[in-house]
Tab-separated table of C-alpha atoms in Angstrom:
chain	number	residue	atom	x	y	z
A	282	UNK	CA	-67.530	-47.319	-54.192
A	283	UNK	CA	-66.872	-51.006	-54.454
A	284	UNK	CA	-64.111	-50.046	-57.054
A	285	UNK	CA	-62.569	-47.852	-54.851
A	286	UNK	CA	-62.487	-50.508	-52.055
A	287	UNK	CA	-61.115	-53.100	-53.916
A	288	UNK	CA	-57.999	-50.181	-55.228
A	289	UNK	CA	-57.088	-49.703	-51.603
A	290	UNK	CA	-57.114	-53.463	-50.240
A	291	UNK	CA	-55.659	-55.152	-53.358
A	292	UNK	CA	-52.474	-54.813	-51.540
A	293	UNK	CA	-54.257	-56.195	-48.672
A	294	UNK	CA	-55.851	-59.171	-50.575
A	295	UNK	CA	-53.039	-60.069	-53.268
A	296	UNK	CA	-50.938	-61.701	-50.509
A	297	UNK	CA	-53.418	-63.785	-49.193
A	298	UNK	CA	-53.876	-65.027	-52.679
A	299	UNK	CA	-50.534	-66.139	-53.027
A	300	UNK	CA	-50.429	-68.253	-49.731
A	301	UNK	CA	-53.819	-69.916	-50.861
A	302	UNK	CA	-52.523	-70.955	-54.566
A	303	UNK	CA	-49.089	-72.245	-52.797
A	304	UNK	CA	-51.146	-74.110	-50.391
A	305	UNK	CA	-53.284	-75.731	-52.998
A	306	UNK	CA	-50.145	-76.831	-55.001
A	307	UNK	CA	-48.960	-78.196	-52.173
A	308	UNK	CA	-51.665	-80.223	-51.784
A	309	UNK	CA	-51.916	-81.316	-54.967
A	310	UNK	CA	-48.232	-81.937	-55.688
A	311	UNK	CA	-46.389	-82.926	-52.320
A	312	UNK	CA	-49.257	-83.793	-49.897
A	313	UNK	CA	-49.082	-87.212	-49.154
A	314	UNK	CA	-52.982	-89.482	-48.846
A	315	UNK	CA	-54.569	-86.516	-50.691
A	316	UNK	CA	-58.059	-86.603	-51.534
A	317	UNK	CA	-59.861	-83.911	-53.657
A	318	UNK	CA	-62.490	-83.632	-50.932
A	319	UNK	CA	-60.411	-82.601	-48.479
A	320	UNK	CA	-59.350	-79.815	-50.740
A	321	UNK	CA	-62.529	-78.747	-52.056
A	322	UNK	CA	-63.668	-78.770	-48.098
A	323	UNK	CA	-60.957	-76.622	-47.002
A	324	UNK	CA	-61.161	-74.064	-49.736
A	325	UNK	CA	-64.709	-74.154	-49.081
A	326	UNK	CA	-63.659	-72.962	-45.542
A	327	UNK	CA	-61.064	-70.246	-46.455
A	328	UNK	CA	-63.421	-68.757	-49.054
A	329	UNK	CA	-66.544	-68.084	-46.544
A	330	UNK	CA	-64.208	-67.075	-44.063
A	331	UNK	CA	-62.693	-64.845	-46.693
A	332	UNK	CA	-65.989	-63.479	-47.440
A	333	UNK	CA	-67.320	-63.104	-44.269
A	334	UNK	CA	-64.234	-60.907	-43.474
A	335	UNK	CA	-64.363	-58.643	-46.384
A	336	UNK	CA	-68.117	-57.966	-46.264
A	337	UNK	CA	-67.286	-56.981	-42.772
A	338	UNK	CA	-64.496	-54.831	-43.919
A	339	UNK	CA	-66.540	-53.740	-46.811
A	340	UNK	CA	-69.132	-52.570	-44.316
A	341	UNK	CA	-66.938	-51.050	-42.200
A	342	UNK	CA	-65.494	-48.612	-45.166
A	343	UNK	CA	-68.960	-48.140	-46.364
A	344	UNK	CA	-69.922	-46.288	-43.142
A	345	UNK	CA	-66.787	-44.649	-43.116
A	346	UNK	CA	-66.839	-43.089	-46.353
A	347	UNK	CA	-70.196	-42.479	-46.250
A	348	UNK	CA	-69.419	-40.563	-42.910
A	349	UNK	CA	-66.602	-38.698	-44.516
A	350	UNK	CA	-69.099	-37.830	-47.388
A	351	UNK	CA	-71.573	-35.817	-44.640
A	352	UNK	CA	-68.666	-33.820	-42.583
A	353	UNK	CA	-67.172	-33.338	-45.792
A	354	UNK	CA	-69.903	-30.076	-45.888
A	355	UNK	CA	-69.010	-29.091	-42.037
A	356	UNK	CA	-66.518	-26.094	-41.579
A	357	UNK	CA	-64.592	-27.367	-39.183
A	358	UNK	CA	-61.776	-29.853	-38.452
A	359	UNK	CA	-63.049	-33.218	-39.261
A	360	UNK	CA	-59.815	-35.297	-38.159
A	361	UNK	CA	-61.086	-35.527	-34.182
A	362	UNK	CA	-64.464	-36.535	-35.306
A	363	UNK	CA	-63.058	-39.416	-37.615
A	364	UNK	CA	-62.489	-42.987	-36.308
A	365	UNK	CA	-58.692	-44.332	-36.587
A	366	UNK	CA	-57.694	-44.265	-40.208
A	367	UNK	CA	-54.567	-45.066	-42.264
A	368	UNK	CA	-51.481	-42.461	-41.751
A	369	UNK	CA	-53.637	-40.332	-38.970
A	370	UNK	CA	-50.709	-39.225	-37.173
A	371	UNK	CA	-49.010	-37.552	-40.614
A	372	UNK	CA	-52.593	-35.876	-40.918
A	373	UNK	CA	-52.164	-34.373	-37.621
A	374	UNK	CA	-48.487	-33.763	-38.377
A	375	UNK	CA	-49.828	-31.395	-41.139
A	376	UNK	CA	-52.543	-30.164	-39.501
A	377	UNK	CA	-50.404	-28.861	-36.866
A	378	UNK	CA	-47.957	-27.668	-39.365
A	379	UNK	CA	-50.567	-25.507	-40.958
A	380	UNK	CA	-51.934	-24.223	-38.294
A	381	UNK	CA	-48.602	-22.806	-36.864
A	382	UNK	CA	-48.366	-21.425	-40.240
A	383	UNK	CA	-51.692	-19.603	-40.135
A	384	UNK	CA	-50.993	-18.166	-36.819
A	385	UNK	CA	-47.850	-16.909	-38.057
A	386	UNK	CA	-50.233	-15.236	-40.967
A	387	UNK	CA	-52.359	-14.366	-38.944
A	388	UNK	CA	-50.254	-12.518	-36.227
A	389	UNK	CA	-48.366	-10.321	-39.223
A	390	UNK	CA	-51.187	-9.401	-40.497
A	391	UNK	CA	-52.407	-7.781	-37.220
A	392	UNK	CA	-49.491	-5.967	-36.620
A	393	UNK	CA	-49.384	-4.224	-40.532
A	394	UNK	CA	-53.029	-3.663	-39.933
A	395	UNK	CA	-52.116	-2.288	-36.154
A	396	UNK	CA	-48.930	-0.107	-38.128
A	397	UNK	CA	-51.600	1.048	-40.526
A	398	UNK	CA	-54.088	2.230	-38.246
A	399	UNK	CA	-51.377	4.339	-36.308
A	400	UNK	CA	-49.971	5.730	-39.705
A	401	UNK	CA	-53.043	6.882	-40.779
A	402	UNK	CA	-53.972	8.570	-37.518
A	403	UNK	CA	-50.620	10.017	-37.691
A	404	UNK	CA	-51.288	11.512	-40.821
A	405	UNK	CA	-54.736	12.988	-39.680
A	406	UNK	CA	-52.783	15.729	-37.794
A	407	UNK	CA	-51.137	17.692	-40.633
A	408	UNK	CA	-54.089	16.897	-43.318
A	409	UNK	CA	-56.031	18.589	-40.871
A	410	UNK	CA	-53.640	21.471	-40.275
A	411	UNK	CA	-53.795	21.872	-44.058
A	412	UNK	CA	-57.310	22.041	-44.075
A	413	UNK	CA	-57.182	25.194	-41.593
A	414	UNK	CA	-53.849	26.594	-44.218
A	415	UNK	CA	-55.489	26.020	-47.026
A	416	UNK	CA	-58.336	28.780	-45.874
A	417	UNK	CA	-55.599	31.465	-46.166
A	418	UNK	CA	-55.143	31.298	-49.502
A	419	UNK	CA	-56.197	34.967	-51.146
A	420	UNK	CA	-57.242	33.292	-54.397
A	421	UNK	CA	-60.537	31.878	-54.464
A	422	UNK	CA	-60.613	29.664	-57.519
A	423	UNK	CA	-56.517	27.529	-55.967
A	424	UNK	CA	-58.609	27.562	-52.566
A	425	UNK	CA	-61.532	25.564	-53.902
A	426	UNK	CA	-59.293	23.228	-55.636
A	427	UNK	CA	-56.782	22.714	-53.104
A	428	UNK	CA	-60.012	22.090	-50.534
A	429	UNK	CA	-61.091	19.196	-52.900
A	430	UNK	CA	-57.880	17.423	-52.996
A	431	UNK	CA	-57.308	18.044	-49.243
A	432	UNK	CA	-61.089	16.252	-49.033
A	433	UNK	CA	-60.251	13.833	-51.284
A	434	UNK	CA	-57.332	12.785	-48.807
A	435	UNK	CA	-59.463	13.001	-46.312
A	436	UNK	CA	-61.741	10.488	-47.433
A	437	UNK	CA	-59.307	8.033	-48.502
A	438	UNK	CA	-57.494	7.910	-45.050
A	439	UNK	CA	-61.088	7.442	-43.330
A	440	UNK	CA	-61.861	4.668	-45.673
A	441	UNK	CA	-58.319	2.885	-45.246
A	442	UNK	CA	-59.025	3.699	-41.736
A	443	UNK	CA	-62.077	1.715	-41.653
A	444	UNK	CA	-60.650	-0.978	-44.143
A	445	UNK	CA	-58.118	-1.574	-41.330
A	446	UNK	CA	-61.023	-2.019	-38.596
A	447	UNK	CA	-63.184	-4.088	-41.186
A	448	UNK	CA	-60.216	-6.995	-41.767
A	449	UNK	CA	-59.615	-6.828	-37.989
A	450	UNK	CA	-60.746	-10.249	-35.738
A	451	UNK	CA	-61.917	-8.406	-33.368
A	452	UNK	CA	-64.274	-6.349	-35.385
A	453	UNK	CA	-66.910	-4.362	-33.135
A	454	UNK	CA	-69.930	-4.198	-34.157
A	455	UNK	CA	-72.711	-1.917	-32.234
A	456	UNK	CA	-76.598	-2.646	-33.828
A	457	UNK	CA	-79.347	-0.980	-32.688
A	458	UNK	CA	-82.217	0.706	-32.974
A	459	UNK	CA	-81.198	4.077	-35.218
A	460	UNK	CA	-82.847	6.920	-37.372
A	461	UNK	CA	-82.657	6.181	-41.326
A	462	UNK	CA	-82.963	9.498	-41.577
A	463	UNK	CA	-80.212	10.849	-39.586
A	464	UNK	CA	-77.695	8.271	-41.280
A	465	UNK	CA	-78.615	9.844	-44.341
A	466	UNK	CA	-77.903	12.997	-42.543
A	467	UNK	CA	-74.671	12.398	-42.149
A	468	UNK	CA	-73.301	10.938	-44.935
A	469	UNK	CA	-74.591	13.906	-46.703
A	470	UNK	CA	-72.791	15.973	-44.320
A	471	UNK	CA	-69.973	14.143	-44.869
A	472	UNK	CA	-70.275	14.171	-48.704
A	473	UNK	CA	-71.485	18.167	-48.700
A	474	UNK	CA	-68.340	19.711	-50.245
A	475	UNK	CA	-68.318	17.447	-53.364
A	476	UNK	CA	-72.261	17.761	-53.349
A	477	UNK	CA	-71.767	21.644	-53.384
A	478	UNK	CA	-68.378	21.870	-55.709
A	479	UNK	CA	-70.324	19.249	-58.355
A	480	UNK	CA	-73.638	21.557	-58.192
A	481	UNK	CA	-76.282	18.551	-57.003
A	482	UNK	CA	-79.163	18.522	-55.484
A	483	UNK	CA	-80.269	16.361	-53.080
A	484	UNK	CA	-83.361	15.577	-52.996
A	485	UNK	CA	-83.892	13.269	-50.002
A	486	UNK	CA	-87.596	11.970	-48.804
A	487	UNK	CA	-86.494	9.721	-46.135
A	488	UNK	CA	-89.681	9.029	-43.500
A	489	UNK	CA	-88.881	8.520	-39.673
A	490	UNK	CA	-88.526	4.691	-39.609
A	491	UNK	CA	-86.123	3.262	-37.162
A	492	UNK	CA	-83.988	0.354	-38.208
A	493	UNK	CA	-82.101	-2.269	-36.379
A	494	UNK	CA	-78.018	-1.426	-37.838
A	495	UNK	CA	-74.452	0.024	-36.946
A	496	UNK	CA	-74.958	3.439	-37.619
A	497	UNK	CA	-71.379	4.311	-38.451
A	498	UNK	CA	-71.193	1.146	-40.817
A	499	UNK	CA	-74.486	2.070	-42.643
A	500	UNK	CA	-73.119	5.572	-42.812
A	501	UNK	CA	-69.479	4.776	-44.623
A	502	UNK	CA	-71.689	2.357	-47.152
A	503	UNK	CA	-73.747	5.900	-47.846
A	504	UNK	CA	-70.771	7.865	-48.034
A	505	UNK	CA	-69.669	5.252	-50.985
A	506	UNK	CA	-72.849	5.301	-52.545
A	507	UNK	CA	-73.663	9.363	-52.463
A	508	UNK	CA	-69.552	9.617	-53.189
A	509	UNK	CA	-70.221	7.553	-56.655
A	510	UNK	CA	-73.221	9.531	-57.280
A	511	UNK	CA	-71.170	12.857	-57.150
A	512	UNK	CA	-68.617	11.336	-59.661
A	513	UNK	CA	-70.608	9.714	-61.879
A	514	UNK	CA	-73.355	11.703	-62.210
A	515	UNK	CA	-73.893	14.003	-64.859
A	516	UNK	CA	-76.986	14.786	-65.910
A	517	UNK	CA	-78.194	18.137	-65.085
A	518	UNK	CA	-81.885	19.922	-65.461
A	519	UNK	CA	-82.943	22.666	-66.821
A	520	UNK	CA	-81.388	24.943	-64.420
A	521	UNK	CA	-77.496	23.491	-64.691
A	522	UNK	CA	-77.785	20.973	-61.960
A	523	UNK	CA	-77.405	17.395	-60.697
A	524	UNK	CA	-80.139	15.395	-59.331
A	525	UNK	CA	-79.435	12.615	-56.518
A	526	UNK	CA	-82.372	11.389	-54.794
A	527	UNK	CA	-82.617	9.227	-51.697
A	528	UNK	CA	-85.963	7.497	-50.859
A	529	UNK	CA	-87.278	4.987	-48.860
A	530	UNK	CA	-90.162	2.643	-49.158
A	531	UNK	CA	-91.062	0.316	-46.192
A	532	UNK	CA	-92.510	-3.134	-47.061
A	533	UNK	CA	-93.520	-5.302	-44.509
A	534	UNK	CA	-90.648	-5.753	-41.977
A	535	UNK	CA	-88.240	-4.425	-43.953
A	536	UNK	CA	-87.235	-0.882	-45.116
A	537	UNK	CA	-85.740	-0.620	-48.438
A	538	UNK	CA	-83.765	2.581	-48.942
A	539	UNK	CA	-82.426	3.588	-52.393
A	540	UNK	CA	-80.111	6.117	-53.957
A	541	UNK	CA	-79.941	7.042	-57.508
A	542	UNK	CA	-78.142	9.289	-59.790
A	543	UNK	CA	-78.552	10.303	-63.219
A	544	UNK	CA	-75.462	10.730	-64.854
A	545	UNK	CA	-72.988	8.231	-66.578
A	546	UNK	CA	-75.058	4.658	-65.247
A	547	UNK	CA	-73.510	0.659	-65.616
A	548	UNK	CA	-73.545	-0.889	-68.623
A	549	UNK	CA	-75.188	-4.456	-68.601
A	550	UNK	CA	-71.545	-6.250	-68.955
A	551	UNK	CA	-70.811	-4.698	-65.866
A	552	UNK	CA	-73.666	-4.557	-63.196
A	553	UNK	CA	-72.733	-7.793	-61.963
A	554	UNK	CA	-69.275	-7.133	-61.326
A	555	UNK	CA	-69.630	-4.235	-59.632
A	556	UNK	CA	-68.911	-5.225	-56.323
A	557	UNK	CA	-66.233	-7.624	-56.944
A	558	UNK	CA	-62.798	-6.377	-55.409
A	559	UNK	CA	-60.835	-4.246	-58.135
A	560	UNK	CA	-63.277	-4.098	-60.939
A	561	UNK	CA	-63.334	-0.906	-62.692
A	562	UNK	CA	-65.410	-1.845	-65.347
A	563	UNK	CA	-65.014	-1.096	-68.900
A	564	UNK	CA	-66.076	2.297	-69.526
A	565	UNK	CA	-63.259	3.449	-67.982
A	566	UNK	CA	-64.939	6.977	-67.241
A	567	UNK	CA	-63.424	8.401	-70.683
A	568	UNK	CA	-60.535	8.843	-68.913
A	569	UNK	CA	-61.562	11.009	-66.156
A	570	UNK	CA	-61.437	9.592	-63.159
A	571	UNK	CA	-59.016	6.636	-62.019
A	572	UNK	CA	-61.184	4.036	-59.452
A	573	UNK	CA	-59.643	1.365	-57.435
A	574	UNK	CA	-62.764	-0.613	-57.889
A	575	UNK	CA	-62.336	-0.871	-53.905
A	576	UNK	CA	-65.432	1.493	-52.843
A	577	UNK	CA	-68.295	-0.767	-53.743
A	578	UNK	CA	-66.459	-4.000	-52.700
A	579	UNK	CA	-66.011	-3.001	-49.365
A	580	UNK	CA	-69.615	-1.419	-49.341
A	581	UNK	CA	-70.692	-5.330	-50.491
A	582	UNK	CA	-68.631	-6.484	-47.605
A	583	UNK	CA	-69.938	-4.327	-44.769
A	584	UNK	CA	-73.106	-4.858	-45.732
A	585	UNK	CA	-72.683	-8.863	-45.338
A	586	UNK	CA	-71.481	-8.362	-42.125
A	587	UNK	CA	-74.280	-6.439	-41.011
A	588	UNK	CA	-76.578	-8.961	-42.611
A	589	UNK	CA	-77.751	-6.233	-45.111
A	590	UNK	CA	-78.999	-6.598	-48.931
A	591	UNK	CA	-77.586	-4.390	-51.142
A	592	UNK	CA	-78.305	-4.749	-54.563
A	593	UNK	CA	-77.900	-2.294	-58.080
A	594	UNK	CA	-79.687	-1.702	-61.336
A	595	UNK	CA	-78.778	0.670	-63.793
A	596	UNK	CA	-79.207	1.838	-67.514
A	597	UNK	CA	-76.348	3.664	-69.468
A	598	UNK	CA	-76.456	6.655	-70.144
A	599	UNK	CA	-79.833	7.722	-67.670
A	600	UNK	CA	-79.378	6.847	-64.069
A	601	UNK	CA	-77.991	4.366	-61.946
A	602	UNK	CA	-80.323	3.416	-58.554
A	603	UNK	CA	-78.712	1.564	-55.602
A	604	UNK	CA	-80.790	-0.014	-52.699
A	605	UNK	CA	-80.044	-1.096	-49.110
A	606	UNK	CA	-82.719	-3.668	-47.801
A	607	UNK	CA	-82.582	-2.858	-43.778
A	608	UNK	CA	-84.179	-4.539	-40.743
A	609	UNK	CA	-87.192	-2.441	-39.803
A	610	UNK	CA	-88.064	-1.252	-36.434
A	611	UNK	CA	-91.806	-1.811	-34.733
A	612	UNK	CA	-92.018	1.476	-33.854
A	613	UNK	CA	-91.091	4.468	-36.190
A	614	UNK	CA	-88.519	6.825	-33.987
C-alpha cells in the first residue's frame, strides 16, 4: 500500500522538493551571515513538519482504501457512501451516463418482451383452431403426426410464453402451501400425448406431502424434466415400453422429488453443463433430435428463483435421474 501512496502523491511531493533544495542553495550561496546551524535547524523544522503531514495523509488514505477494500464486496453504488475523492464529479458524470443508458436498455427490452407476449397469444388462436382441424383428418397415421407437431408448437409458445414472464421485473411469484402430487398431475397431463405417442409408462409413487412453492413454476420445470424423459428415453422392457418413474422421499424438512428415465443418459463430460444456457452437449442425439439447450437452463433458473435445488446424475447408456429438493410442509395435505 505504501507503494501505491507514494505513486499517487509523487506529483504532490516532487514540488515541494524543489522549493526546499532552492532554498538550501540559497542559503548556502547568496544568504548573507549564514551559519550552518541555522540551516540544519530549519531543515530540522521542514522535515518533522513534512512528516507529520504525510503520516497524517498516509493515515488518511489508509482508512480510505481500506474502506474502499470492504464496500468493494457490497452490490450497490458505493460513490454516496465514499468521502470526497479526486475527480468525484466525472465519477458521477459517468455514473449518470450509465444509468440513462441502462434505463434506455432496460425500457426496450420491456417493450420486445411486452410485443412478444402479445405475439405469442396472438398465435394461440389459430394453433388452437388447428388443433380442432387437425381431428378431421380421415387418415389416422397424418392425424397422429400432424397432432405431435401441432403439440410440439404448442409447447414451445407456452415456454416462450413463460420465458417472457420469467425475464420480466415485475415477475409474480405466488408460494404456498400445494400438493406434490397434483403438480405431478399436471405436468403429466400436460406431457400425456408424447407419453402415449412414445409408449411410456409412468410409474409415479408420489405420497401426499404438501410443499411450500409456485405451483405453475414447479409445474413448467416438470413439464421440462418429464418432456426430456420422453425424448431421451429409450429403453423399453420386456413388453415394448418406456419406463419413467417419479418418486419422492421426504427427509427431514425437506422433500426431495426425483424423475428418472432410462434411455439415452449424460455422459460424464457433460453433466455439469447441462444447465448452462445453449449447451447441447456432445452426443448430439445421433442426429435425431435438434435441442436449443434452452429447456434445462431455464428449468435451473426458475428453480433459483423459487429458492429450489435441482440437481442431476446420470450414466450413459442406462438412465438419467433428476431431483428437485422442495420446502416441506408440517402437515401432509
Amino acid at each position: 500500500m505504501a507503494f501505491s501512496y507514494m505513486k499517487r502523491r509523487w506529483r504532490q511531493v516532487l514540488p515541494s522538493l524543489v522549493v526546499f533544495a532552492f532554498l538550501n542553495l540559497y542559503f548556502v550561496f547568496l544568504a548573507q551571515n549564514r551559519r550552518a546551524a541555522h540551516l540544519l535547524y530549519v531543515d530540522f523544522l521542514l522535515a518533522v513538519a513534512a512528516l507529520a503531514f504525510g503520516a497524517m495523509d498516509y493515515y488518511n488514505y489508509w482508512q480510505t482504501e481500506s474502506q474502499k477494500r470492504q464496500l468493494m464486496g457490497v452490490d450497490d453504488l458505493i460513490l454516496g457512501i465514499l468521502p470526497e475523492f479526486e475527480n468525484r464529479d466525472i465519477a458521477e458524470h459517468d455514473v449518470q451516463v450509465v444509468e440513462r443508458q441502462r434505463q434506455a436498455l432496460f425500457d426496450e427490452n420491456c417493450e420486445l418482451e411486452d410485443y412478444v407476449a402479445r405475439w405469442s397469444h396472438e398465435w394461440k388462436l389459430p394453433l388452437a383452431a388447428c388443433l380442432l382441424m387437425q381431428e378431421r383428418i380421415p387418415d389416422s397415421e397424418l392425424r397422429a403426426d400432424m397432432r405431435e407437431q401441432l403439440e410440439r408448437m404448442k409447447r414451445q409458445m407456452d415456454s416462450m410464453l413463460l420465458g417472457c414472464k420469467l425475464q420480466s421485473a415485475l415477475l409474480d411469484l405466488q408460494i404456498r402451501r400445494v400438493s406434490l402430487k397434483e403438480c405431478v398431475r399436471t405436468s403429466i397431463h400436460n406431457q400425456q400425448f408424447f407419453l402415449i405417442r412414445r409408449q411410456f409408462v409412468p410409474r409415479i409413487q408420489v405420497g401426499e406431502a404438501g410443499v411450500y412453492t409456485d405451483p405453475a413454476w414447479l409445474v413448467y420445470i416438470l413439464d421440462q424434466l418429464i418432456g426430456n424423459a420422453v425424448k431421451y428415453g429409450r429403453k423399453e422392457n420386456h413388453e415394448g415400453e418406456a419406463i419413467l418413474r417419479i418418486w419422492d422421499e421426504e427427509m427431514g424438512g425437506t422433500i426431495r422429488l426425483f424423475v428418472e428415465d432410462y434411455g439415452e443418459g449424460i455422459r460424464d463430460s457433460d453433466i455439469r453443463r447441462i444447465f448452462e444456457k445453449g449447451y447441447t452437449g456432445s452426443s448430439y442425439h445421433n442426429g435425431e433430435y435438434k435441442s436449443t439447450g434452452m429447456g434445462l437452463y431455464m428449468a435451473a433458473k426458475i428453480a433459483k428463483k423459487l429458492e429450489l435445488e435441482l440437481t442431476a446424475e446420470s450414466r450413459y447408456g442406462e438412465y438419467t435421474r433428476f431431483c428437485i429438493t422442495l420446502p416441506a410442509a408440517l402437515q401432509r395435505m
